[in-house]
Short mmCIF file of C-alpha atoms and ligand atoms in Angstrom, two decimals:
data_model
loop_
_atom_site.label_atom_id
_atom_site.label_comp_id
_atom_site.label_asym_id
_atom_site.label_seq_id
_atom_site.Cartn_x
_atom_site.Cartn_y
_atom_site.Cartn_z
CA MET Y 24 57.84 11.25 14.33
CA GLY Y 25 57.54 12.68 11.16
CA ARG Y 26 54.16 12.52 9.11
CA SER Y 27 54.97 9.58 7.14
CA CYS Y 28 56.79 7.65 9.97
CA ARG Y 29 53.99 7.69 11.83
CA CYS Y 30 51.47 7.31 9.04
CA ARG Y 31 53.58 3.97 7.89
CA LEU Y 32 53.81 2.65 11.52
CA ALA Y 33 49.55 3.51 11.44
CA LEU Y 34 49.29 2.06 8.14
CA GLN Y 35 51.37 -1.40 9.45
CA VAL Y 36 49.12 -1.62 12.23
CA ALA Y 37 46.33 -0.84 10.22
CA CYS Y 38 47.24 -4.09 8.27
CA VAL Y 39 47.81 -6.29 11.10
CA LEU Y 40 44.35 -5.43 12.23
CA ILE Y 41 42.82 -6.12 8.94
CA LEU Y 42 44.50 -9.52 8.52
CA PHE Y 43 43.25 -10.58 11.79
CA LEU Y 44 39.65 -8.99 11.19
CA MET Y 45 39.06 -9.61 7.30
CA PRO Y 46 37.75 -13.02 8.19
CA ILE Y 47 35.02 -12.03 10.58
CA ARG Y 48 34.23 -8.63 8.58
CA ALA Y 49 33.70 -11.14 5.38
CA TRP Y 50 31.74 -13.32 6.96
CA ALA Y 51 29.70 -10.17 8.36
CA ALA Y 52 29.59 -8.68 4.96
CA THR Y 53 30.01 -5.25 6.60
CA THR Y 54 31.78 -2.34 5.13
CA VAL Y 55 34.18 0.59 7.08
CA PRO Y 56 34.80 4.09 7.08
CA ILE Y 57 37.10 5.78 4.74
CA TYR Y 58 38.18 8.78 6.62
CA ARG Y 59 39.32 11.76 4.46
CA MET Y 60 41.88 14.55 5.52
CA TYR Y 61 43.32 17.42 4.41
CA ASN Y 62 46.85 18.89 4.63
CA THR Y 63 46.36 22.88 4.32
CA ILE Y 64 49.68 23.33 3.69
CA THR Y 65 50.22 21.16 0.85
CA SER Y 66 46.71 20.93 0.01
CA GLU Y 67 46.95 17.06 -0.32
CA HIS Y 68 43.98 14.99 0.77
CA LEU Y 69 44.69 11.72 2.30
CA TYR Y 70 42.14 9.09 2.54
CA THR Y 71 42.61 5.76 5.20
CA ARG Y 72 40.57 3.42 6.49
CA SER Y 73 42.77 3.77 9.61
CA LYS Y 74 41.36 5.70 12.54
CA THR Y 75 44.49 5.55 14.08
CA GLU Y 76 46.01 6.95 11.28
CA TYR Y 77 43.46 9.61 10.92
CA THR Y 78 43.41 10.67 14.46
CA SER Y 79 47.10 10.86 15.01
CA CYS Y 80 47.98 12.80 11.90
CA GLY Y 81 48.59 16.61 13.40
CA ARG Y 82 50.35 19.44 12.70
CA GLY Y 83 54.30 20.02 11.99
CA ALA Y 84 56.44 22.33 9.64
CA TYR Y 85 55.41 20.43 6.63
CA PHE Y 86 52.02 19.15 7.52
CA ASP Y 87 48.95 20.75 8.86
CA TRP Y 88 46.31 17.88 8.64
CA ARG Y 89 42.61 18.67 9.29
CA GLN Y 90 40.09 16.01 9.48
CA GLU Y 91 37.26 15.87 6.96
CA GLY Y 92 35.38 13.08 8.18
CA VAL Y 93 34.07 10.12 6.25
CA ALA Y 94 33.93 10.31 3.11
CA TRP Y 95 32.58 7.04 1.76
CA GLU Y 96 32.04 3.39 2.94
CA ALA Y 97 34.46 0.75 1.97
CA PRO Y 98 33.61 -3.21 1.71
CA ALA Y 99 35.82 -4.72 4.21
CA THR Y 100 36.92 -6.70 1.80
CA SER Y 101 36.56 -7.79 -1.81
CA SER Y 102 38.36 -8.75 -4.60
CA LEU Y 103 39.46 -5.26 -5.78
CA PRO Y 104 41.83 -3.94 -3.49
CA VAL Y 105 42.68 -0.16 -4.10
CA PHE Y 106 46.61 0.49 -3.99
CA ARG Y 107 48.53 3.27 -1.87
CA LEU Y 108 51.45 4.39 -3.35
CA TYR Y 109 53.91 7.06 -1.46
CA ASN Y 110 56.03 9.49 -3.45
CA ALA Y 111 58.86 10.30 -0.71
CA ARG Y 112 60.23 13.13 -2.98
CA SER Y 113 56.99 14.72 -3.14
CA GLY Y 114 55.76 13.53 -0.29
CA ASP Y 115 52.47 12.65 -2.29
CA HIS Y 116 50.13 9.63 -2.01
CA HIS Y 117 48.05 8.44 -4.71
CA TYR Y 118 45.29 5.51 -4.96
CA THR Y 119 44.74 3.16 -7.65
CA THR Y 120 42.83 -0.19 -8.16
CA SER Y 121 44.88 -0.81 -11.64
CA VAL Y 122 48.20 -3.28 -10.98
CA GLY Y 123 49.50 -1.81 -14.05
CA GLU Y 124 49.51 1.93 -12.97
CA ARG Y 125 50.70 0.86 -9.54
CA ASP Y 126 53.76 -0.97 -10.81
CA PHE Y 127 54.74 1.42 -13.63
CA LEU Y 128 54.58 4.28 -11.09
CA ILE Y 129 56.81 2.26 -8.61
CA ALA Y 130 59.48 1.08 -11.80
CA HIS Y 131 59.75 4.75 -13.41
CA HIS Y 132 58.37 7.07 -11.25
CA GLY Y 133 60.35 6.97 -7.59
CA TRP Y 134 56.74 5.37 -5.62
CA ARG Y 135 56.62 3.31 -3.39
CA SER Y 136 53.71 0.92 -2.26
CA GLU Y 137 51.99 1.16 0.79
CA GLY Y 138 50.06 -2.16 0.88
CA VAL Y 139 46.08 -2.31 0.13
CA ALA Y 140 44.56 1.13 1.45
CA PHE Y 141 40.83 -0.33 0.90
CA TYR Y 142 38.72 -2.06 -1.06
CA SER Y 143 36.36 -1.79 -4.12
CA ALA Y 144 32.66 -2.48 -4.21
CA SER Y 145 31.55 -4.33 -7.58
CA LYS Y 146 30.05 -1.67 -10.19
CA ASP Y 147 27.55 -3.89 -10.51
CA ASP Y 148 26.40 -3.86 -7.10
CA THR Y 149 23.27 -1.37 -7.60
CA SER Y 150 23.62 0.13 -3.95
CA ALA Y 151 27.45 1.40 -4.69
CA ILE Y 152 28.39 4.63 -5.57
CA PRO Y 153 31.36 6.27 -7.72
CA LEU Y 154 34.38 7.29 -6.26
CA PHE Y 155 35.43 9.91 -8.96
CA ARG Y 156 39.08 10.44 -9.69
CA LEU Y 157 40.52 13.78 -10.74
CA TYR Y 158 43.60 15.23 -11.69
CA ASN Y 159 45.00 18.31 -11.67
CA GLY Y 160 49.07 18.84 -13.05
CA GLY Y 161 49.46 22.41 -12.01
CA LEU Y 162 49.90 21.07 -8.04
CA ARG Y 163 53.02 20.18 -6.53
CA ARG Y 164 51.20 17.75 -4.23
CA GLY Y 165 48.17 16.24 -4.15
CA GLN Y 166 47.91 15.94 -8.08
CA HIS Y 167 45.07 13.42 -7.72
CA HIS Y 168 41.68 13.95 -5.80
CA TYR Y 169 38.80 11.37 -5.13
CA THR Y 170 35.33 12.22 -4.04
CA ALA Y 171 32.19 10.61 -4.27
CA SER Y 172 30.44 13.78 -4.61
CA ALA Y 173 29.17 14.55 -8.26
CA ALA Y 174 28.94 18.31 -7.24
CA GLU Y 175 32.51 18.42 -5.66
CA ARG Y 176 33.65 16.59 -9.16
CA ASP Y 177 32.10 19.45 -11.14
CA LEU Y 178 33.19 22.65 -9.06
CA LEU Y 179 36.84 21.00 -9.36
CA VAL Y 180 36.70 21.04 -13.16
CA ALA Y 181 34.73 24.10 -13.45
CA ARG Y 182 36.38 26.32 -11.28
CA HIS Y 183 39.52 24.97 -10.15
CA GLY Y 184 41.66 23.47 -12.92
CA TRP Y 185 41.23 20.14 -12.37
CA ARG Y 186 40.23 17.53 -15.22
CA SER Y 187 38.12 14.48 -14.57
CA GLU Y 188 39.67 11.32 -14.75
CA GLY Y 189 36.71 9.15 -14.61
CA ILE Y 190 35.53 6.64 -12.06
CA GLY Y 191 38.45 5.49 -9.91
CA TRP Y 192 36.27 3.14 -7.93
CA TYR Y 193 33.10 2.39 -6.05
CA GLY Y 194 31.99 2.37 -2.65
CA TYR Y 195 29.08 2.85 -0.33
CA MET Y 196 27.69 6.44 0.39
CA SER Y 197 28.68 7.52 4.24
CA ILE Y 198 25.96 8.96 6.18
CA GLN Y 199 28.29 9.57 9.50
CA ALA Y 200 30.35 11.56 10.92
CA ALA Y 201 30.83 14.61 8.74
CA PRO Y 202 33.19 17.47 8.67
CA VAL Y 203 32.37 20.03 10.92
CA PRO Y 204 31.02 23.79 9.59
CA ALA Y 205 31.00 26.68 11.27
CA THR Y 206 28.43 26.16 13.92
CA PRO Y 207 26.66 28.63 16.79
CA SER Y 208 29.82 27.37 19.33
CA THR Y 209 32.39 27.95 16.79
CA SER Y 210 30.93 30.77 14.63
CA GLY Y 211 28.72 32.66 17.59
CA ALA Y 212 26.41 35.35 16.78
CA LEU Y 213 26.08 36.16 12.63
CA HIS Y 214 26.07 39.82 11.30
CA VAL Y 215 25.70 41.20 7.83
CA LYS Y 216 28.65 43.37 5.92
CA GLY Y 217 28.02 44.32 2.32
CA SER Y 218 26.87 41.14 0.55
CA GLN Y 219 28.10 38.68 3.25
CA LEU Y 220 26.99 36.91 6.37
CA MET Y 221 30.00 36.92 8.59
CA ASP Y 222 30.62 35.09 12.07
CA GLU Y 223 30.75 36.84 15.23
CA ARG Y 224 35.02 37.46 14.40
CA GLY Y 225 34.25 38.84 10.76
CA ASN Y 226 35.15 36.15 8.82
CA PRO Y 227 32.65 35.20 6.27
CA VAL Y 228 30.77 32.31 6.62
CA GLN Y 229 28.51 29.74 4.65
CA LEU Y 230 25.14 28.09 6.40
CA ARG Y 231 24.08 25.31 4.47
CA GLY Y 232 21.23 22.79 5.68
CA LEU Y 233 18.03 21.59 5.46
CA SER Y 234 14.48 23.18 6.19
CA THR Y 235 11.20 21.49 7.21
CA HIS Y 236 8.36 20.73 5.46
CA GLY Y 237 5.32 22.28 6.76
CA LEU Y 238 5.64 21.99 10.95
CA ALA Y 239 1.96 21.22 11.09
CA TRP Y 240 1.86 18.33 8.97
CA PHE Y 241 5.21 16.98 9.43
CA PRO Y 242 6.10 17.98 13.30
CA ALA Y 243 7.56 14.14 13.73
CA TYR Y 244 11.20 15.02 12.23
CA VAL Y 245 11.47 18.11 15.14
CA ASN Y 246 13.34 15.38 17.38
CA ASP Y 247 16.75 15.92 19.26
CA ALA Y 248 18.02 12.55 17.57
CA CYS Y 249 16.98 13.83 13.82
CA PHE Y 250 18.77 17.45 14.36
CA GLY Y 251 21.73 15.83 15.95
CA GLN Y 252 22.09 13.74 12.90
CA LEU Y 253 21.90 16.54 10.48
CA ARG Y 254 24.33 18.17 12.19
CA ARG Y 255 27.09 15.58 13.48
CA ASP Y 256 26.34 13.03 10.79
CA TRP Y 257 25.33 15.11 7.53
CA GLY Y 258 27.46 18.06 8.15
CA ALA Y 259 24.82 20.40 8.12
CA ASN Y 260 24.58 23.80 10.27
CA VAL Y 261 21.75 25.03 10.20
CA VAL Y 262 17.80 23.91 10.09
CA ARG Y 263 14.90 26.14 8.71
CA LEU Y 264 11.41 25.33 10.51
CA ALA Y 265 8.81 25.92 7.88
CA LEU Y 266 5.55 27.44 9.58
CA TYR Y 267 2.79 27.55 6.90
CA THR Y 268 0.44 30.66 7.57
CA GLN Y 269 -2.38 30.24 4.81
CA GLU Y 270 -2.65 26.77 3.92
CA TYR Y 271 -4.40 23.93 4.94
CA GLY Y 272 -4.02 23.41 9.32
CA GLY Y 273 -1.75 26.90 8.97
CA TYR Y 274 -0.99 29.40 11.41
CA CYS Y 275 -3.60 31.70 10.23
CA SER Y 276 -6.26 29.62 8.62
CA GLY Y 277 -7.37 27.14 11.50
CA GLY Y 278 -4.18 25.98 12.57
CA ASP Y 279 -3.99 25.60 16.69
CA GLN Y 280 -1.57 28.84 17.01
CA ALA Y 281 -0.15 27.56 20.71
CA TYR Y 282 0.67 23.81 19.36
CA LEU Y 283 2.41 25.11 16.38
CA ARG Y 284 4.11 28.25 18.37
CA GLU Y 285 5.45 25.32 20.84
CA LEU Y 286 6.58 23.24 17.97
CA VAL Y 287 8.58 26.28 16.42
CA CYS Y 288 10.22 26.65 20.12
CA GLN Y 289 10.80 22.69 20.41
CA GLY Y 290 12.36 22.95 17.05
CA VAL Y 291 14.50 25.94 18.37
CA ARG Y 292 15.48 23.80 21.40
CA TYR Y 293 16.55 21.16 19.32
CA ALA Y 294 18.43 22.94 17.02
CA THR Y 295 20.58 24.63 19.73
CA ALA Y 296 20.87 21.58 21.56
CA ASN Y 297 22.90 20.22 18.57
CA ASP Y 298 24.73 23.52 18.01
CA LEU Y 299 22.78 24.11 14.74
CA TYR Y 300 21.61 27.82 13.47
CA VAL Y 301 18.13 27.97 13.02
CA ILE Y 302 15.98 30.01 10.98
CA ILE Y 303 12.09 30.65 11.72
CA ASP Y 304 10.49 30.85 8.67
CA TRP Y 305 7.02 32.62 8.12
CA HIS Y 306 5.99 30.27 5.05
CA ILE Y 307 3.46 32.44 3.59
CA LEU Y 308 2.83 30.91 0.11
CA SER Y 309 -0.96 30.70 -1.03
CA ASP Y 310 -1.67 34.22 0.68
CA GLY Y 311 0.56 35.69 -1.93
CA ASN Y 312 0.96 39.47 -0.22
CA PRO Y 313 2.57 39.33 3.38
CA LEU Y 314 0.60 42.16 4.13
CA THR Y 315 -2.27 39.86 4.04
CA HIS Y 316 -1.87 38.53 7.83
CA ALA Y 317 0.72 41.59 8.73
CA SER Y 318 -0.70 41.88 12.32
CA GLU Y 319 -0.35 37.94 12.90
CA ALA Y 320 2.83 38.21 11.63
CA LYS Y 321 3.65 41.20 14.15
CA ALA Y 322 1.98 39.35 17.10
CA PHE Y 323 4.10 35.68 16.55
CA PHE Y 324 7.68 37.52 15.49
CA SER Y 325 7.40 39.72 18.77
CA GLN Y 326 6.67 36.56 20.45
CA MET Y 327 9.41 34.71 19.24
CA SER Y 328 11.86 37.28 19.52
CA ARG Y 329 11.11 37.95 23.15
CA THR Y 330 11.38 34.39 23.73
CA PHE Y 331 14.84 33.78 21.83
CA ALA Y 332 16.65 37.20 22.49
CA SER Y 333 19.17 35.78 24.05
CA HIS Y 334 19.93 33.28 21.37
CA THR Y 335 22.57 33.93 19.34
CA ASN Y 336 21.87 31.14 16.44
CA VAL Y 337 18.14 32.23 15.46
CA LEU Y 338 17.80 33.62 12.27
CA TYR Y 339 13.83 35.32 11.48
CA GLU Y 340 12.26 34.69 7.96
CA ILE Y 341 9.61 36.73 7.64
CA CYS Y 342 7.89 35.85 4.21
CA ASN Y 343 8.53 32.78 2.90
CA GLU Y 344 7.24 33.49 -0.92
CA PRO Y 345 5.17 36.93 -1.81
CA ASN Y 346 4.01 35.90 -5.18
CA GLY Y 347 0.95 36.66 -7.47
CA ALA Y 348 0.64 40.85 -7.66
CA THR Y 349 2.29 41.72 -4.74
CA THR Y 350 5.46 44.01 -5.47
CA TRP Y 351 8.35 45.14 -4.11
CA ALA Y 352 7.08 48.01 -2.31
CA ASP Y 353 4.33 46.02 -0.47
CA ILE Y 354 6.92 43.75 1.03
CA LYS Y 355 8.86 47.14 1.73
CA SER Y 356 6.05 47.87 3.83
CA TYR Y 357 5.60 44.70 5.42
CA ALA Y 358 8.86 44.42 6.49
CA SER Y 359 8.73 47.81 7.85
CA GLN Y 360 6.34 46.90 10.21
CA VAL Y 361 7.79 43.30 11.28
CA ILE Y 362 11.42 44.09 11.53
CA PRO Y 363 11.03 46.87 14.20
CA VAL Y 364 8.89 44.64 16.25
CA ILE Y 365 11.74 41.73 16.03
CA ARG Y 366 14.49 44.53 16.65
CA ALA Y 367 12.81 45.68 20.14
CA ASN Y 368 13.79 42.55 21.28
CA ASP Y 369 16.31 40.98 19.64
CA PRO Y 370 18.40 44.51 18.25
CA ASP Y 371 20.90 42.47 15.94
CA ALA Y 372 19.31 39.23 14.73
CA VAL Y 373 19.98 38.11 11.35
CA ILE Y 374 16.53 39.14 9.13
CA LEU Y 375 15.65 37.27 6.00
CA VAL Y 376 13.10 38.96 3.53
CA GLY Y 377 11.52 37.29 0.47
CA THR Y 378 11.29 39.03 -2.83
CA PRO Y 379 8.48 39.81 -5.31
CA THR Y 380 7.55 36.30 -7.56
CA TRP Y 381 8.06 33.60 -5.23
CA SER Y 382 11.15 34.97 -4.05
CA GLN Y 383 13.35 35.17 -7.12
CA GLU Y 384 13.13 39.15 -7.86
CA VAL Y 385 16.02 39.68 -5.78
CA ASP Y 386 17.10 42.84 -8.39
CA LYS Y 387 13.79 44.32 -6.85
CA ALA Y 388 15.45 44.66 -3.57
CA ALA Y 389 18.63 45.47 -5.06
CA GLU Y 390 17.28 49.06 -6.63
CA ASP Y 391 15.82 49.87 -3.36
CA PRO Y 392 16.55 47.87 -0.51
CA LEU Y 393 15.38 48.40 2.97
CA HIS Y 394 17.42 51.11 5.69
CA TYR Y 395 18.17 48.42 8.04
CA ASP Y 396 21.32 46.55 9.41
CA ASN Y 397 21.82 42.40 9.42
CA VAL Y 398 19.29 42.07 6.64
CA MET Y 399 19.17 39.50 4.01
CA TYR Y 400 17.02 39.30 0.72
CA THR Y 401 16.04 35.42 -0.07
CA LEU Y 402 16.35 34.04 -3.31
CA HIS Y 403 14.78 30.86 -4.38
CA PHE Y 404 15.30 28.20 -6.90
CA TYR Y 405 14.45 24.79 -8.07
CA ALA Y 406 17.03 23.20 -10.45
CA ALA Y 407 14.79 21.66 -12.96
CA THR Y 408 12.99 25.04 -13.28
CA HIS Y 409 15.44 27.72 -12.48
CA ARG Y 410 18.77 27.31 -14.53
CA ASP Y 411 21.16 30.17 -16.35
CA GLU Y 412 18.76 33.25 -15.93
CA LEU Y 413 18.07 33.13 -12.07
CA ARG Y 414 21.87 32.25 -11.65
CA ASP Y 415 22.76 35.52 -13.40
CA ARG Y 416 20.35 37.32 -11.57
CA LEU Y 417 21.86 36.22 -8.62
CA LYS Y 418 25.53 36.65 -9.66
CA ARG Y 419 24.43 40.22 -10.32
CA VAL Y 420 22.80 41.26 -7.56
CA LEU Y 421 25.99 40.06 -5.57
CA ARG Y 422 28.09 42.03 -7.40
CA ASP Y 423 25.95 44.61 -6.68
CA GLY Y 424 26.74 44.13 -2.67
CA LEU Y 425 22.96 42.64 -2.41
CA PRO Y 426 22.92 40.06 0.77
CA VAL Y 427 21.55 37.23 -0.28
CA PHE Y 428 20.45 34.14 1.27
CA VAL Y 429 18.59 31.38 -0.46
CA SER Y 430 16.85 30.31 2.04
CA GLU Y 431 15.03 27.27 0.03
CA PHE Y 432 15.83 25.29 -2.98
CA GLY Y 433 14.98 22.00 -4.65
CA ILE Y 434 16.99 19.72 -6.96
CA CYS Y 435 13.77 19.10 -8.89
CA GLY Y 436 10.88 21.31 -10.56
CA ALA Y 437 9.00 24.10 -8.91
CA SER Y 438 5.70 22.07 -8.08
CA GLY Y 439 8.46 20.28 -5.29
CA ASN Y 440 7.90 17.42 -7.71
CA GLY Y 441 8.91 15.67 -11.14
CA ALA Y 442 12.34 15.00 -12.42
CA ILE Y 443 15.43 15.84 -10.86
CA ASP Y 444 17.82 17.73 -12.62
CA GLU Y 445 21.14 17.21 -10.31
CA ALA Y 446 23.92 19.04 -13.16
CA SER Y 447 22.00 22.34 -12.80
CA ALA Y 448 21.78 21.59 -8.95
CA ASN Y 449 25.50 21.27 -8.96
CA ALA Y 450 25.98 24.37 -10.96
CA TRP Y 451 23.72 26.09 -8.44
CA VAL Y 452 25.42 25.04 -5.22
CA SER Y 453 29.05 25.97 -6.82
CA VAL Y 454 27.96 29.64 -7.32
CA LEU Y 455 26.58 29.52 -4.05
CA ALA Y 456 30.05 28.03 -2.44
CA ASP Y 457 32.23 31.11 -4.83
CA HIS Y 458 30.16 33.61 -3.22
CA GLN Y 459 29.12 31.85 0.27
CA VAL Y 460 25.51 31.98 -0.10
CA SER Y 461 24.03 30.30 2.40
CA TRP Y 462 21.41 27.96 1.88
CA CYS Y 463 18.99 25.05 2.89
CA MET Y 464 17.36 22.53 0.72
CA TRP Y 465 13.29 21.50 1.18
CA SER Y 466 12.43 19.18 2.43
CA LEU Y 467 13.03 17.52 5.82
CA CYS Y 468 10.30 14.80 5.34
CA ASN Y 469 8.91 11.87 3.73
CA LYS Y 470 6.34 13.10 1.38
CA ALA Y 471 5.94 11.20 -1.64
CA GLU Y 472 7.09 13.92 -3.87
CA SER Y 473 10.87 14.54 -5.33
CA ALA Y 474 11.85 17.55 -3.09
CA SER Y 475 11.39 15.05 -0.23
CA ALA Y 476 15.09 14.17 1.72
CA ILE Y 477 13.13 10.84 3.10
CA ARG Y 478 11.62 8.08 1.08
CA SER Y 479 8.10 7.49 1.52
CA ASP Y 480 8.53 4.08 2.47
CA CYS Y 481 10.64 5.09 5.65
CA THR Y 482 8.69 6.00 8.73
CA LYS Y 483 11.32 6.34 10.91
CA THR Y 484 12.43 10.17 11.92
CA SER Y 485 15.98 9.62 12.87
CA GLY Y 486 18.84 7.58 12.39
CA PHE Y 487 18.44 7.66 8.49
CA VAL Y 488 20.88 5.20 6.54
CA GLN Y 489 21.38 5.59 3.04
CA LYS Y 490 18.81 3.14 1.58
CA ASP Y 491 16.20 5.72 3.45
CA LEU Y 492 17.19 8.39 1.68
CA THR Y 493 15.29 9.74 -1.50
CA GLN Y 494 17.90 10.75 -4.73
CA SER Y 495 17.49 14.82 -3.11
CA GLY Y 496 18.41 13.31 0.44
CA ARG Y 497 21.56 11.61 -1.09
CA TRP Y 498 22.47 14.36 -3.44
CA LEU Y 499 22.05 16.44 -0.30
CA VAL Y 500 24.20 14.44 2.19
CA GLY Y 501 27.06 14.48 -0.91
CA VAL Y 502 27.24 18.03 -0.98
CA LEU Y 503 27.21 18.72 2.52
CA LYS Y 504 30.06 15.97 3.05
CA GLY Y 505 32.01 17.51 0.06
CA GLY Y 506 34.60 19.33 1.80
CA ILE Y 507 35.36 21.54 -1.08
CA LEU Y 508 32.11 23.15 -1.17
CA THR Y 509 32.61 24.67 2.10
CA GLY Y 510 34.73 27.09 0.18
CA ASP Y 511 37.98 26.20 1.93
CA GLY Y 512 39.50 23.62 -0.21
C1 IDC M 626 4.99 22.17 -1.45
C2 IDC M 626 5.47 21.05 -1.03
C3 IDC M 626 4.20 20.47 -1.08
C4 IDC M 626 2.83 21.25 -0.39
C5 IDC M 626 2.95 22.70 -1.51
C6 IDC M 626 1.87 23.18 -0.86
O1 IDC M 626 6.19 20.72 -1.18
O2 IDC M 626 4.47 19.07 -0.72
O3 IDC M 626 1.34 20.58 -1.05
O4 IDC M 626 4.23 23.26 -0.99
O5 IDC M 626 1.83 23.47 0.32
C7 IDC M 626 7.62 26.89 -2.97
C8 IDC M 626 7.20 27.02 -1.52
C9 IDC M 626 7.07 25.04 -0.98
C10 IDC M 626 6.44 24.58 -1.72
C11 IDC M 626 7.70 24.12 -2.76
C12 IDC M 626 7.82 22.87 -3.77
O6 IDC M 626 8.10 28.05 -0.33
O7 IDC M 626 5.97 25.61 0.00
O8 IDC M 626 6.25 23.37 -1.08
N1 IDC M 626 8.04 25.72 -3.36
O9 IDC M 626 6.43 23.37 -4.75
N2 IDC M 626 8.28 27.33 -3.57
C13 IDC M 626 8.59 26.83 -4.76
C14 IDC M 626 8.18 25.73 -4.50
#
C-alpha cells in the first residue's frame, strides 16, 4: 500500500475514532498529542493526531518517514478546526484554519480536502501556545512548516530561506515523547576531532541538555524518574552534575565529601540507566582559581575516573568557571595536573576545561591550547548579558578549529536571575546548532530565580507537566523538541 493510501486509510480510521470519542473527550476536556513526522526524501513534515498513521508510515521509494515525536497537544475538540489538504500532484500536505484558503486551494490549485486534522485552542486561553506557520517557496514539497518552537522558527527564517507567516493556530505545549537524539546506546563513546565532538563511528554529534543546580543544595532532582523524563519526554541526551567546591556546603568548604561523591555516583547511575551522557562538573566559582583546590580535584577525579573507567557516557569537566585574576597559564598548569590523573584510569574520556573570566575567554585557549587528545574548552553565556560580541568570539575560535562545549548557559542575566531574553537565547542556539556545539542549560531546580527550569511552587522532583515549568523550562523543552535544531533538518 502506498503511503498516501495508508495515510488516507489511517485518517478514515482516525475520523471514525474521533467521532466515536468526541463526546467523551469534550466532556473530559482532554487534549490529544499531535505527532510530527519528517520525510527525509522530500523534506515534508506531516502532523497527525493518529498514532496509527504516525507509527505505520515507514519507508518506500518516495518516502522515508522519521518519527519526530509529539509536537504539541491539541484540544480533543473545539469550535476551531484545522483542515488538512492533500495535493496528489506534489504529494504535499497543507494545514489551515481558514475555510476560505481551503476552498480556494481546492477550487484552483488541485488540492483535495482530507477533513479536520485536529483542533486549535482558543487564542484567549492563557495556557495556550501559538503554532507558528512558515513558508518556503524554494521547496518542491513541504513548502509550509508549523512549529511551536520560536527558536526553530527563528532559525529557519535566519538561515534556511523560510518566511514567517505568523501564527497558524494554537495548541498546548507537549512535554512528552520527544524525538530520539544521539544517545550513548546509539552513538557510543565520544571523541574530539578538530573542533567537533564525534560519535564512535566518526559522525558529528551534538549533546543538548540540562545542568543540575548545586548537588548539595538540590539533591532531590537526582533520581531515576526525573532523568528518565529529561531523556524520553524532553529529548535531552546529556545531564550535567554540578558539584560546587567552595560555596556553602561545597566539596572543599565543609560539605560531607563521601555523601557528595555518592550523589555524583548516583547521578551517573541514573544517567546511564536512562541512556544519557553525563558530565561530572567540578564547579569552581567563588574559589576563582582552580589551583586553589588542585589537590582535592586530583583526588576527586582519580576516584571518579577509576569508578567510571568502563563507562562510555561520562565526560569530566575539571573547572567550571575560573575567574578573577586567574590566567590561562594558571588553568593550563591546573589542567596539566588533573588531566593525567583522569587519563591514567580512563585514557579516552572527553575532558572539558574552563577558560578565564567565567569561561568566556575561549580565545585565550585558542592561542595556546593544551596538548592532550579529546579535550574541549568551555564557553558559558547568559543570553540577557552576553550577545553578539561573545557569539562572534565563539564563531572565530570555531573557525580556528578550537573544540568548544557550552557546558552552561542561561537565557536570563549572568546573575542567574532577572529578565529573560528569548530572542538572544534563540540566536545563541541557532549558532550552536549550525556548528553542532553541545550545550547544557542552567539549571534543574525550583529555586526562585529566572534560570531555574522548575517553578518555585512546584515541589515535585519528577513527572513535570507544563504548568510546573518556568519560562526557562518551557523554552528549553521547546528547543529540545524543535527537530530542526538538532541540525538534521
Ligand atoms: C548561581 C545560582 C545561584 C547561586 C549562585 C552562587 O544560580 O542560585 O546562589 O550560583 O552559588 C554561573 C555559575 C553558576 C551560577 C550561575 C548564575 O557557573 O554557579 O549559579 N552562573 O549566576 N556562571 C554564570 C552564571
